[in-house]
Coordinates of C-alpha atoms in Angstrom, one line a residue:
Chain A
M1 CA -0.1 -0.1 -0.1
K2 CA 0.7 4.0 -1.0
R3 CA 1.6 6.1 1.7
A4 CA -0.4 8.7 -0.1
A5 CA -3.1 6.5 -0.3
F6 CA -6.7 7.5 -1.2
G7 CA -9.0 7.0 1.8
Q8 CA -12.6 6.0 -0.4
I9 CA -13.9 2.9 0.7
G10 CA -16.6 2.3 -1.3
F11 CA -15.2 2.9 -4.6
P12 CA -12.1 0.7 -4.5
I13 CA -14.7 -2.4 -3.2
L14 CA -16.1 -1.3 -6.5
L15 CA -12.9 -2.3 -8.6
L16 CA -12.5 -5.3 -6.2
I17 CA -16.2 -6.7 -6.9
P18 CA -15.3 -8.2 -10.6
Q19 CA -11.9 -9.9 -9.0
L20 CA -13.3 -10.9 -6.1
V21 CA -16.6 -12.5 -8.2
I22 CA -15.0 -14.2 -10.8
I23 CA -12.5 -16.4 -8.2
A24 CA -15.5 -16.8 -5.6
I25 CA -17.8 -18.1 -8.6
F26 CA -14.6 -20.4 -10.3
F27 CA -12.4 -20.7 -8.2
Y28 CA -13.5 -21.0 -4.3
W29 CA -17.1 -22.7 -5.4
P30 CA -15.4 -25.2 -7.6
A31 CA -12.3 -26.3 -5.6
G32 CA -14.4 -26.7 -2.4
Y33 CA -17.1 -28.6 -4.4
A34 CA -13.7 -30.9 -5.8
I35 CA -13.0 -31.5 -1.6
Q36 CA -16.7 -32.1 -0.7
S37 CA -17.3 -34.6 -3.4
S38 CA -13.8 -36.7 -2.5
F39 CA -15.9 -37.7 0.6
Y40 CA -18.7 -39.0 -1.4
L41 CA -19.9 -41.6 -3.5
Q42 CA -21.9 -40.6 -6.6
D43 CA -24.6 -42.9 -7.8
P44 CA -24.4 -44.2 -11.4
F45 CA -27.4 -43.2 -12.0
G46 CA -27.6 -40.2 -10.8
F47 CA -29.4 -40.8 -8.1
G48 CA -27.5 -38.7 -4.9
S49 CA -24.7 -39.5 -3.4
T50 CA -23.8 -41.4 -0.3
Y51 CA -21.1 -40.1 2.6
V52 CA -17.9 -42.4 2.6
G53 CA -15.2 -41.0 3.9
L54 CA -11.9 -41.6 3.3
E55 CA -12.8 -44.0 0.8
N56 CA -12.5 -42.5 -2.1
Y57 CA -9.0 -42.2 -1.4
S58 CA -8.1 -45.4 -0.1
R59 CA -9.0 -46.6 -3.1
L60 CA -6.6 -44.7 -5.1
T61 CA -4.3 -46.4 -3.0
T62 CA -5.1 -49.6 -3.9
S63 CA -5.6 -48.9 -7.4
R64 CA -3.2 -50.7 -9.7
T65 CA -4.0 -48.3 -12.6
Y66 CA -3.8 -44.9 -10.3
L67 CA -0.4 -45.9 -8.7
S68 CA 0.6 -47.2 -12.2
S69 CA -0.1 -43.4 -13.5
F70 CA 0.9 -41.9 -10.7
W71 CA 4.8 -43.9 -11.4
F72 CA 5.0 -42.7 -14.8
T73 CA 4.0 -39.1 -13.8
V74 CA 6.9 -39.2 -11.6
I75 CA 9.2 -40.9 -14.3
F76 CA 7.9 -38.2 -16.7
T77 CA 8.3 -35.0 -14.3
T78 CA 11.7 -35.7 -14.2
L79 CA 12.9 -36.9 -17.4
V80 CA 10.6 -34.0 -19.1
T81 CA 12.5 -31.3 -16.0
F82 CA 15.8 -32.8 -16.5
F83 CA 15.9 -32.5 -20.0
S84 CA 14.1 -29.4 -21.1
L85 CA 16.6 -27.6 -17.8
A86 CA 19.5 -29.2 -19.6
I87 CA 19.0 -28.4 -22.9
A88 CA 18.0 -24.7 -22.9
L89 CA 20.8 -23.9 -20.2
L90 CA 23.3 -25.4 -22.9
L91 CA 22.0 -22.9 -25.6
A92 CA 21.3 -19.5 -22.5
V93 CA 25.0 -20.2 -21.9
K94 CA 26.3 -20.1 -25.4
A95 CA 23.3 -17.3 -26.7
D96 CA 24.3 -15.0 -24.2
K97 CA 28.1 -15.9 -25.0
V98 CA 28.0 -15.7 -28.5
I99 CA 28.5 -11.8 -30.1
R100 CA 27.4 -11.5 -33.7
G101 CA 23.5 -13.4 -34.3
A102 CA 23.0 -13.1 -30.6
K103 CA 19.4 -11.2 -31.3
T104 CA 18.9 -14.4 -34.0
Y105 CA 19.5 -17.0 -31.8
R106 CA 17.6 -15.6 -29.3
T107 CA 14.4 -15.3 -31.9
L108 CA 15.0 -18.8 -33.3
L109 CA 15.0 -20.1 -29.8
M110 CA 12.7 -19.4 -28.1
W111 CA 9.7 -18.8 -31.2
V112 CA 8.3 -22.8 -30.1
Y113 CA 6.6 -21.2 -26.8
A114 CA 3.8 -19.5 -28.6
I115 CA 2.9 -22.8 -30.3
A116 CA -0.2 -24.8 -29.0
P117 CA 0.7 -28.2 -27.5
P118 CA -2.0 -30.5 -28.8
V119 CA -0.5 -29.0 -32.0
A120 CA 2.8 -30.0 -31.1
G121 CA 1.6 -33.2 -29.7
L122 CA 0.0 -33.2 -33.7
M123 CA 3.4 -33.5 -34.9
G124 CA 4.8 -35.8 -32.7
V125 CA 1.9 -37.8 -34.0
M126 CA 2.8 -38.0 -37.2
L127 CA 7.1 -37.6 -36.8
F128 CA 6.6 -41.1 -34.5
D129 CA 3.3 -42.8 -36.4
Q130 CA 3.8 -46.4 -36.6
S131 CA 3.8 -47.0 -39.8
R132 CA 4.5 -43.6 -41.8
G133 CA 6.3 -41.5 -39.3
N134 CA 9.8 -40.2 -40.2
I135 CA 11.3 -40.6 -36.7
T136 CA 9.7 -44.2 -37.1
Q137 CA 11.3 -45.0 -40.2
V138 CA 15.3 -43.3 -39.4
L139 CA 14.5 -46.2 -36.1
A140 CA 13.4 -48.8 -38.0
N141 CA 16.9 -48.8 -40.2
F142 CA 18.5 -48.7 -37.0
G143 CA 16.7 -52.4 -36.2
Y144 CA 14.2 -51.3 -34.1
D145 CA 10.3 -51.6 -34.3
Y146 CA 8.7 -48.5 -32.7
R147 CA 5.0 -48.6 -32.1
L148 CA 3.2 -45.5 -31.3
G149 CA 0.1 -45.9 -29.4
V150 CA 0.6 -49.7 -28.9
N151 CA 3.9 -50.4 -26.5
Y152 CA 3.8 -48.6 -23.5
W153 CA 7.4 -47.0 -23.5
D154 CA 7.4 -46.5 -27.5
T155 CA 4.2 -43.6 -26.2
A156 CA 6.0 -42.6 -23.1
A157 CA 9.0 -41.8 -24.9
A158 CA 7.2 -39.8 -27.8
M159 CA 5.0 -37.7 -25.2
I160 CA 8.4 -37.3 -23.4
T161 CA 10.1 -36.0 -26.1
V162 CA 7.4 -33.6 -27.3
S163 CA 7.2 -31.9 -23.8
I164 CA 10.5 -31.7 -23.3
W165 CA 10.6 -29.7 -27.1
K166 CA 7.8 -27.4 -26.3
Q167 CA 9.4 -26.5 -23.1
I168 CA 13.0 -25.4 -24.0
P169 CA 12.1 -21.7 -24.9
V170 CA 10.4 -21.1 -21.7
N171 CA 13.1 -22.3 -19.6
F172 CA 15.9 -20.3 -22.4
I173 CA 14.0 -17.2 -22.3
F174 CA 14.6 -17.8 -18.1
F175 CA 18.0 -18.3 -18.5
L176 CA 18.9 -16.0 -20.8
S177 CA 17.4 -13.3 -18.9
G178 CA 19.2 -14.0 -16.0
L179 CA 22.4 -14.6 -17.2
Q180 CA 22.3 -11.1 -18.8
A181 CA 21.5 -10.3 -15.1
I182 CA 24.6 -11.3 -13.6
P183 CA 27.2 -8.6 -12.8
K184 CA 29.5 -6.7 -15.5
S185 CA 32.3 -7.0 -12.9
V186 CA 31.5 -9.9 -11.5
R187 CA 32.4 -11.5 -14.8
E188 CA 35.4 -9.6 -15.4
A189 CA 36.4 -10.1 -11.8
A190 CA 36.6 -13.7 -12.7
L191 CA 37.5 -13.6 -16.0
I192 CA 40.6 -12.0 -14.6
D193 CA 41.0 -15.0 -11.9
N194 CA 40.1 -17.9 -14.2
A195 CA 40.7 -18.2 -18.0
S196 CA 39.1 -21.4 -18.1
G197 CA 35.7 -21.1 -19.6
T198 CA 34.8 -24.3 -18.2
S199 CA 35.4 -24.1 -14.5
R200 CA 34.4 -20.3 -15.0
F201 CA 31.0 -21.7 -15.7
W202 CA 31.0 -24.6 -12.7
D203 CA 32.0 -22.1 -10.5
I204 CA 30.5 -18.3 -11.0
T205 CA 28.0 -18.1 -13.3
F206 CA 26.2 -21.7 -12.1
P207 CA 26.1 -21.0 -8.3
L208 CA 24.9 -17.4 -9.1
L209 CA 22.1 -18.9 -12.0
A210 CA 21.0 -20.8 -9.3
P211 CA 18.0 -19.0 -8.1
T212 CA 16.4 -19.1 -11.9
G213 CA 17.4 -22.3 -12.1
F214 CA 15.2 -23.1 -8.7
F215 CA 12.3 -21.3 -9.7
L216 CA 12.5 -23.0 -13.2
L217 CA 12.5 -26.1 -11.3
I218 CA 8.8 -25.2 -9.9
I219 CA 7.5 -24.0 -13.2
N220 CA 9.0 -27.0 -14.7
I221 CA 7.5 -29.6 -11.9
T222 CA 4.0 -27.7 -12.7
Y223 CA 4.4 -28.0 -16.3
A224 CA 4.9 -31.2 -16.7
L225 CA 2.2 -32.0 -14.4
F226 CA -0.7 -29.6 -15.6
D227 CA 0.4 -28.3 -19.3
T228 CA 0.7 -31.5 -21.1
F229 CA -2.5 -32.4 -21.2
G230 CA -2.9 -31.3 -24.5
I231 CA 0.1 -33.1 -25.8
V232 CA -0.9 -36.5 -23.9
D233 CA -4.2 -35.9 -25.2
T234 CA -3.1 -35.6 -28.6
I235 CA -0.5 -38.2 -28.9
V236 CA -2.8 -40.8 -27.3
K237 CA -5.8 -39.4 -30.2
G238 CA -7.9 -39.2 -27.3
E239 CA -8.5 -42.9 -26.4
P240 CA -5.9 -43.8 -23.5
G241 CA -6.5 -47.2 -23.3
N242 CA -3.7 -49.1 -21.9
N243 CA -1.5 -45.9 -23.0
P244 CA 0.7 -44.2 -20.3
M245 CA -1.2 -41.4 -18.9
T246 CA -0.1 -38.4 -16.5
L247 CA -2.3 -38.1 -13.3
V248 CA -4.1 -34.9 -14.5
Y249 CA -4.5 -37.0 -17.9
R250 CA -6.1 -39.3 -15.4
V251 CA -8.5 -36.7 -13.1
F252 CA -10.2 -35.9 -16.9
V253 CA -10.5 -40.0 -18.1
D254 CA -12.0 -41.0 -14.4
G255 CA -14.2 -38.0 -14.3
F256 CA -15.4 -37.7 -17.4
R257 CA -15.3 -41.3 -19.1
G258 CA -15.3 -43.0 -16.4
G259 CA -18.4 -40.8 -14.7
D260 CA -16.7 -41.1 -11.5
L261 CA -17.1 -38.1 -9.0
G262 CA -16.1 -38.9 -5.9
G263 CA -12.8 -41.0 -7.3
S264 CA -11.9 -38.0 -9.7
S265 CA -12.4 -35.2 -7.1
A266 CA -9.9 -37.4 -4.8
Q267 CA -7.3 -37.4 -7.4
S268 CA -7.8 -33.9 -7.6
V269 CA -8.0 -32.9 -3.9
V270 CA -4.3 -35.5 -4.2
L271 CA -3.4 -32.7 -6.9
M272 CA -3.5 -29.6 -5.2
V273 CA -2.3 -31.0 -2.6
L274 CA 0.7 -31.5 -4.2
V275 CA 0.7 -28.0 -5.4
L276 CA 0.7 -26.6 -2.4
I277 CA 3.8 -28.6 -1.1
L278 CA 5.6 -27.3 -4.1
T279 CA 4.4 -23.9 -3.0
V280 CA 5.4 -23.6 0.1
V281 CA 9.2 -25.2 -0.8
Q282 CA 9.5 -22.2 -3.5
F283 CA 8.6 -19.7 -1.0
R284 CA 10.5 -21.1 1.7
F285 CA 13.4 -21.0 -0.8
L286 CA 12.1 -17.2 -2.0
E287 CA 12.5 -16.2 1.3
R288 CA 15.9 -17.7 2.5
R289 CA 17.5 -16.1 -0.7
I290 CA 16.2 -12.8 0.2
H291 CA 17.2 -13.6 3.5
Y292 CA 21.2 -14.3 2.4
T293 CA 21.7 -11.7 -0.4
Chain B
M1 CA 24.1 -4.5 -23.1
A2 CA 25.8 -2.7 -25.8
D3 CA 29.1 -1.7 -23.6
L4 CA 28.7 -5.4 -22.0
T5 CA 29.1 -7.0 -25.4
E6 CA 31.6 -4.5 -25.9
S7 CA 33.7 -4.7 -23.3
R8 CA 33.4 -8.5 -23.5
I9 CA 34.9 -8.4 -26.7
E10 CA 37.9 -6.1 -25.5
A11 CA 38.5 -8.5 -22.6
Q12 CA 38.5 -11.7 -24.6
S13 CA 40.6 -10.1 -27.3
A14 CA 43.0 -9.3 -24.4
T15 CA 43.1 -12.5 -22.9
R16 CA 43.4 -15.0 -25.4
P17 CA 45.0 -15.9 -28.4
A18 CA 43.3 -15.1 -32.0
K19 CA 43.3 -18.7 -32.8
R20 CA 41.5 -20.4 -30.1
I21 CA 39.2 -17.7 -30.0
K22 CA 37.8 -18.9 -33.8
W23 CA 37.8 -22.7 -32.8
D24 CA 36.0 -21.2 -30.0
Q25 CA 32.8 -19.4 -31.8
I26 CA 32.8 -21.5 -34.4
G27 CA 31.9 -24.5 -31.4
D28 CA 29.1 -22.2 -29.7
H29 CA 27.8 -21.4 -32.7
A30 CA 27.5 -25.0 -34.1
I31 CA 25.8 -26.1 -30.8
L32 CA 23.2 -23.0 -31.3
I33 CA 22.4 -23.8 -34.6
A34 CA 21.6 -27.6 -33.8
G35 CA 19.2 -26.4 -30.9
A36 CA 17.6 -23.5 -33.8
L37 CA 16.6 -26.9 -36.2
L38 CA 16.0 -28.8 -33.3
M39 CA 13.2 -26.1 -33.2
L40 CA 12.7 -25.1 -36.6
V41 CA 13.0 -28.7 -38.5
P42 CA 9.8 -30.3 -37.4
V43 CA 7.8 -27.5 -38.0
F44 CA 9.0 -26.8 -41.1
M45 CA 8.3 -30.2 -42.1
I46 CA 4.7 -29.4 -41.0
F47 CA 4.7 -26.7 -43.6
A48 CA 6.2 -28.6 -46.4
S49 CA 3.6 -31.4 -45.8
S50 CA 0.9 -29.4 -45.9
S51 CA 1.2 -28.2 -49.8
W52 CA 1.2 -32.5 -50.6
D53 CA -1.5 -34.7 -51.5
D54 CA -3.0 -37.1 -48.5
I55 CA -1.7 -40.2 -50.0
T56 CA 2.0 -39.4 -50.5
L57 CA 1.7 -38.2 -46.8
H58 CA -0.1 -41.1 -45.8
R59 CA 2.0 -43.2 -47.8
E60 CA 6.0 -41.4 -47.0
G61 CA 5.1 -39.6 -43.7
L62 CA 6.0 -36.2 -43.4
Q63 CA 7.8 -34.5 -46.5
F64 CA 10.9 -31.9 -47.0
G65 CA 10.1 -31.0 -49.9
F66 CA 7.0 -28.5 -51.4
S67 CA 4.4 -29.9 -54.1
D68 CA 1.5 -28.1 -55.6
D69 CA -1.2 -29.2 -53.2
M70 CA -1.2 -25.7 -51.2
A71 CA -3.5 -23.8 -52.3
N72 CA -6.0 -27.0 -52.2
N73 CA -5.2 -28.1 -48.5
Y74 CA -5.4 -24.2 -47.2
N75 CA -8.5 -23.9 -48.9
A76 CA -9.6 -26.9 -47.3
A77 CA -9.2 -26.2 -44.2
L78 CA -10.5 -22.6 -44.1
F79 CA -13.6 -22.8 -45.7
E80 CA -14.7 -26.6 -46.2
Y81 CA -17.0 -27.0 -43.5
G82 CA -16.3 -30.3 -41.7
G83 CA -17.0 -32.1 -38.6
F84 CA -20.4 -34.3 -37.4
T85 CA -22.9 -31.5 -38.2
D86 CA -20.9 -29.7 -40.9
S87 CA -20.8 -26.2 -38.6
V88 CA -17.7 -25.0 -38.5
N89 CA -14.6 -24.1 -41.0
G90 CA -11.1 -22.7 -40.4
V91 CA -12.4 -19.3 -40.2
T92 CA -15.4 -19.7 -37.9
M93 CA -12.8 -21.6 -36.0
L94 CA -10.1 -18.9 -36.7
A95 CA -12.6 -16.4 -35.7
N96 CA -13.4 -18.6 -32.2
S97 CA -10.1 -18.3 -31.3
L98 CA -9.4 -14.7 -31.8
I99 CA -12.6 -14.1 -29.8
L100 CA -11.0 -16.4 -27.2
G101 CA -7.9 -15.1 -27.6
I102 CA -8.2 -11.0 -27.1
G103 CA -11.7 -11.7 -24.6
F104 CA -9.3 -13.4 -22.4
A105 CA -6.6 -11.3 -22.2
I106 CA -8.7 -8.0 -22.3
G107 CA -10.9 -9.2 -19.5
K108 CA -7.8 -10.5 -17.6
I109 CA -5.6 -7.2 -17.8
I110 CA -9.3 -4.9 -17.3
V111 CA -9.9 -7.2 -13.8
G112 CA -6.4 -7.3 -12.6
M113 CA -5.3 -3.8 -13.2
M114 CA -8.8 -2.6 -11.1
A115 CA -8.0 -4.9 -8.9
A116 CA -3.9 -4.3 -8.0
Y117 CA -5.0 -0.8 -8.2
A118 CA -7.1 -1.2 -4.9
I119 CA -4.9 -3.1 -3.6
V120 CA -2.3 -0.8 -3.7
Y121 CA -3.7 3.0 -3.8
F122 CA -6.5 2.6 -1.1
R123 CA -6.0 2.7 2.7
L124 CA -8.5 0.0 3.2
K125 CA -8.5 -2.7 6.2
F126 CA -10.1 -5.0 3.7
A127 CA -7.1 -4.8 1.1
T128 CA -5.0 -7.7 3.1
L129 CA -7.7 -10.7 2.9
A130 CA -8.9 -9.2 -0.6
F131 CA -4.9 -9.8 -1.8
W132 CA -4.9 -13.2 -0.1
M133 CA -8.1 -14.3 -1.6
I134 CA -7.3 -13.4 -5.1
F135 CA -2.9 -14.3 -4.7
T136 CA -4.8 -17.9 -3.4
T137 CA -6.0 -19.2 -6.7
L138 CA -2.2 -18.9 -7.9
L139 CA -2.1 -22.5 -6.5
L140 CA -4.2 -24.5 -8.4
P141 CA -4.4 -24.4 -12.0
L142 CA -7.5 -24.8 -13.3
E143 CA -6.5 -28.2 -15.3
V144 CA -6.7 -29.5 -11.0
R145 CA -10.8 -28.8 -10.9
I146 CA -11.5 -29.4 -14.2
L147 CA -14.7 -32.0 -13.4
P148 CA -15.7 -29.2 -10.6
S149 CA -15.4 -26.0 -12.5
Y150 CA -17.5 -27.9 -15.6
E151 CA -20.2 -29.0 -13.6
V152 CA -20.7 -25.6 -11.8
I153 CA -21.1 -24.0 -15.7
T154 CA -23.1 -25.9 -16.7
W155 CA -25.6 -25.7 -13.6
M156 CA -24.8 -22.1 -14.2
N157 CA -26.2 -23.2 -17.8
L158 CA -23.2 -21.6 -19.6
G159 CA -22.0 -24.5 -21.6
N160 CA -21.5 -23.5 -25.5
T161 CA -21.5 -19.9 -24.5
Y162 CA -18.3 -17.3 -24.6
T163 CA -18.8 -16.3 -21.1
G164 CA -18.6 -19.9 -20.4
L165 CA -15.2 -20.1 -22.8
I166 CA -13.3 -17.6 -21.1
V167 CA -14.9 -15.8 -18.1
P168 CA -13.7 -18.9 -16.0
L169 CA -10.3 -18.8 -18.1
I170 CA -9.7 -15.2 -15.8
A171 CA -10.7 -16.6 -12.2
S172 CA -6.4 -17.0 -11.6
A173 CA -4.6 -13.9 -10.6
T174 CA -1.3 -13.9 -12.6
A175 CA -2.1 -10.6 -14.1
T176 CA -3.7 -9.3 -10.8
F177 CA -0.1 -10.2 -9.1
F178 CA 1.7 -8.7 -12.3
F179 CA 0.3 -5.0 -11.8
R180 CA 0.8 -5.6 -8.2
Q181 CA 4.0 -5.7 -8.6
F182 CA 4.5 -2.8 -10.8
F183 CA 2.2 -0.8 -9.2
M184 CA 4.3 -1.3 -5.9
S185 CA 7.2 -0.1 -8.1
V186 CA 5.4 3.4 -9.2
P187 CA 7.4 6.3 -7.7
E188 CA 5.3 7.7 -4.5
E189 CA 6.2 11.5 -5.7
L190 CA 3.7 10.5 -8.3
I191 CA 0.7 10.3 -6.3
E192 CA 1.1 12.8 -3.8
A193 CA 2.0 15.0 -6.5
A194 CA -1.3 14.3 -8.2
R195 CA -2.7 14.4 -4.5
I196 CA -1.7 17.7 -4.2
D197 CA -3.1 19.2 -8.1
G198 CA -6.3 17.6 -6.7
A199 CA -6.7 14.8 -8.7
G200 CA -9.3 12.0 -7.7
P201 CA -8.6 8.0 -8.2
V202 CA -10.5 7.9 -11.0
K203 CA -8.9 10.8 -12.4
F204 CA -5.4 9.3 -11.1
F205 CA -5.8 6.1 -12.8
I206 CA -6.8 7.3 -16.2
D207 CA -4.6 9.9 -16.8
I208 CA -1.4 8.5 -15.1
L209 CA -1.3 5.2 -13.9
V210 CA -3.0 3.5 -17.1
P211 CA -0.4 5.7 -19.2
L212 CA 2.6 5.1 -17.1
S213 CA 2.0 1.0 -17.4
Q214 CA 1.2 1.4 -21.7
T215 CA 4.5 -1.5 -21.7
M216 CA 3.5 -3.8 -18.6
I217 CA -0.3 -3.7 -20.5
A218 CA 1.2 -4.7 -24.2
A219 CA 3.9 -7.2 -21.9
M220 CA 0.2 -8.8 -20.4
F221 CA -1.6 -8.6 -23.3
I222 CA 0.9 -11.1 -25.5
I223 CA 1.3 -13.5 -22.4
M224 CA -2.5 -13.4 -22.1
F225 CA -3.1 -13.6 -25.8
V226 CA -1.0 -16.7 -26.4
F227 CA -2.1 -18.1 -22.6
G228 CA -5.9 -18.1 -24.4
W229 CA -5.3 -18.8 -27.9
N230 CA -3.7 -22.1 -27.2
Q231 CA -6.0 -23.0 -24.6
Y232 CA -7.1 -27.0 -25.3
L233 CA -8.7 -28.6 -22.1
W234 CA -11.3 -26.1 -20.8
P235 CA -12.4 -25.4 -24.5
T236 CA -13.1 -29.1 -25.4
L237 CA -14.9 -29.8 -22.0
I238 CA -17.4 -26.1 -22.7
T239 CA -17.9 -26.9 -26.7
T240 CA -19.9 -29.4 -28.0
D241 CA -21.2 -26.6 -30.1
E242 CA -18.9 -27.1 -33.2
S243 CA -20.1 -23.6 -34.3
L244 CA -17.7 -22.7 -30.9
F245 CA -14.6 -24.6 -31.4
T246 CA -11.5 -23.0 -31.9
L247 CA -8.5 -23.4 -33.7
V248 CA -6.5 -25.7 -31.1
R249 CA -9.7 -27.6 -30.1
G250 CA -10.1 -28.5 -33.4
I251 CA -6.7 -30.8 -33.6
R252 CA -8.6 -32.6 -31.2
Q253 CA -11.3 -33.4 -34.2
I254 CA -8.7 -34.4 -36.3
M255 CA -7.1 -36.7 -34.0
Q256 CA -10.3 -38.7 -33.4
A257 CA -10.6 -39.0 -37.4
Y258 CA -7.1 -40.2 -36.9
A259 CA -8.3 -43.1 -34.0
D260 CA -11.1 -44.0 -36.2
G261 CA -9.0 -45.4 -39.0
S262 CA -11.9 -45.9 -41.3
S263 CA -10.4 -43.4 -44.6
T264 CA -7.6 -42.4 -45.6
P265 CA -7.0 -39.6 -42.9
E266 CA -6.6 -35.7 -44.4
Y267 CA -3.3 -35.5 -44.0
G268 CA -2.6 -32.1 -45.9
E269 CA -5.6 -30.4 -44.6
A270 CA -4.4 -31.0 -40.9
A271 CA -0.9 -30.8 -41.6
A272 CA -2.4 -26.8 -42.8
L273 CA -4.5 -26.6 -39.9
A274 CA -1.6 -26.7 -37.9
I275 CA 0.3 -24.2 -39.3
I276 CA -2.6 -22.0 -39.3
A277 CA -3.5 -22.3 -35.6
M278 CA 0.2 -21.5 -34.6
T279 CA 0.9 -19.0 -37.1
P280 CA -1.2 -15.7 -35.3
P281 CA 0.5 -16.3 -31.9
V282 CA 3.9 -17.1 -33.0
L283 CA 3.8 -13.9 -35.1
V284 CA 3.3 -12.2 -32.0
V285 CA 5.7 -13.6 -30.1
V286 CA 8.3 -13.1 -32.6
F287 CA 7.4 -9.3 -33.8
F288 CA 6.6 -8.1 -29.9
Q289 CA 9.5 -10.2 -28.7
S290 CA 11.2 -7.7 -26.3
W291 CA 7.7 -7.0 -24.8
F292 CA 7.0 -10.6 -24.6
V293 CA 10.1 -11.0 -22.9
K294 CA 9.5 -8.4 -20.0
G295 CA 6.3 -9.7 -20.0
L296 CA 7.4 -13.6 -19.6
T297 CA 10.6 -13.1 -17.6
E298 CA 8.8 -10.4 -14.8
S299 CA 5.5 -12.2 -14.4
D300 CA 6.5 -15.1 -13.2
K301 CA 8.4 -13.3 -10.0

């Protein structure tokens, strides 16, 4: 709040009303509804619902399909986060270093940001298609029989590859702006003290980039968990069957295809808790960062 | 930035023999070119393939060269009616995507700026509570509460309407938070001076704060336009009426046609539609790059 703030009461409340009404109706109500439904079992024919306590949750812990989605999501998130961060960091360091063409490289490396996940997924389907996909054919030349949508891990590989590809631009933009924020004096001092580019990177640049990196870690985990929905949906062509699924995709499949409101809501609540944990971790870290610098 | 690079040139040429720099630089460029190709080639292949007929694409996969079916495919993608009820073509979907992208961006900016102004510039006890209520929405993305959100929309009879499509997406606080950060950084003297000159809250907002925020508004608009345009899950659920389909939503129809596998899928048309769906947001991001980068790196922090 500003020191010389205005004193009116009515006007600011008027300004706040649209935002508060929208979040009350489209955020708090559905979120509360999800928590509530997670304790109820919906009658499959629509005749009301019965309170079942934690049964929906305990059902999750024993459901083989849910657990397999859970482990797939862990693997998926780890691989997507690691590779998209690593590739983006390498490219950002190089783009920060080169003098000629720096702007052109920046444009060429970031524009994919604007492509929608399902469009990226469609491209993935065409490239990895079981019989005529270009990548499938390359793999066939190496003697590997790639089967998208049939072999579990083949399908998973396509999802992971497309998700990494789609996420590189965001990470690249943040790493590059993080690198450019490193003060000139620090760079020069490092250059005088140490001629080896590799050790200069690991001793000076990398630690200074750590806050950006940590922030991006959270962003990437959130991306892999939630924003990859369009990629997963297009790659399984809307027909998941026995294909790998992320947890968010399962919320959708169980809720809308299976009509299991209680189970789907319990899954939503599990994801909410996961996001809350991530946020708390992020805040604690940010606090510490402000404290020490 | 300019003097930074200059000094780096000097520093590098001062400490290193000329020949090593060259090899170093070639390596750097090689990595960057490889990265750029990784980003470009798949999209280029889709673009090239959008000029081929379905049978070639069906038999040989995506193409690297161009053929002469381009006009045909784009014509089909834009003007041919498709889907189950034959009530949608590419132009309709393009218009819907624009409505969603622009409507979402404008709505979010207006609602966010108003709320941020109230929180930052008024002595309001209720402000802290309001801020935390708004801020909490950053925690849970729509995907997490998708089924209950859908039930709420259906209950309100907003399915298959632009309101139902756009307004729920506005229920997160990214823009509010972004403008709050910016307003906090605006010098205190401005409001003091304005108050001495007798400007009320409305006049201060319209004559001083909004013009001052122009760059921020532009940056936010670009981010939000791309975000709205690229929405997939929510439009998929909320629009079952084909005349409300967006381009990105239309991709799902293509995938389902593939899954059916009854006839030769219209690959050429699908590639053309993918290109049409990605062109507007890509152009916006490329042309307004500096605003876009500013909006992205400052809104998420």
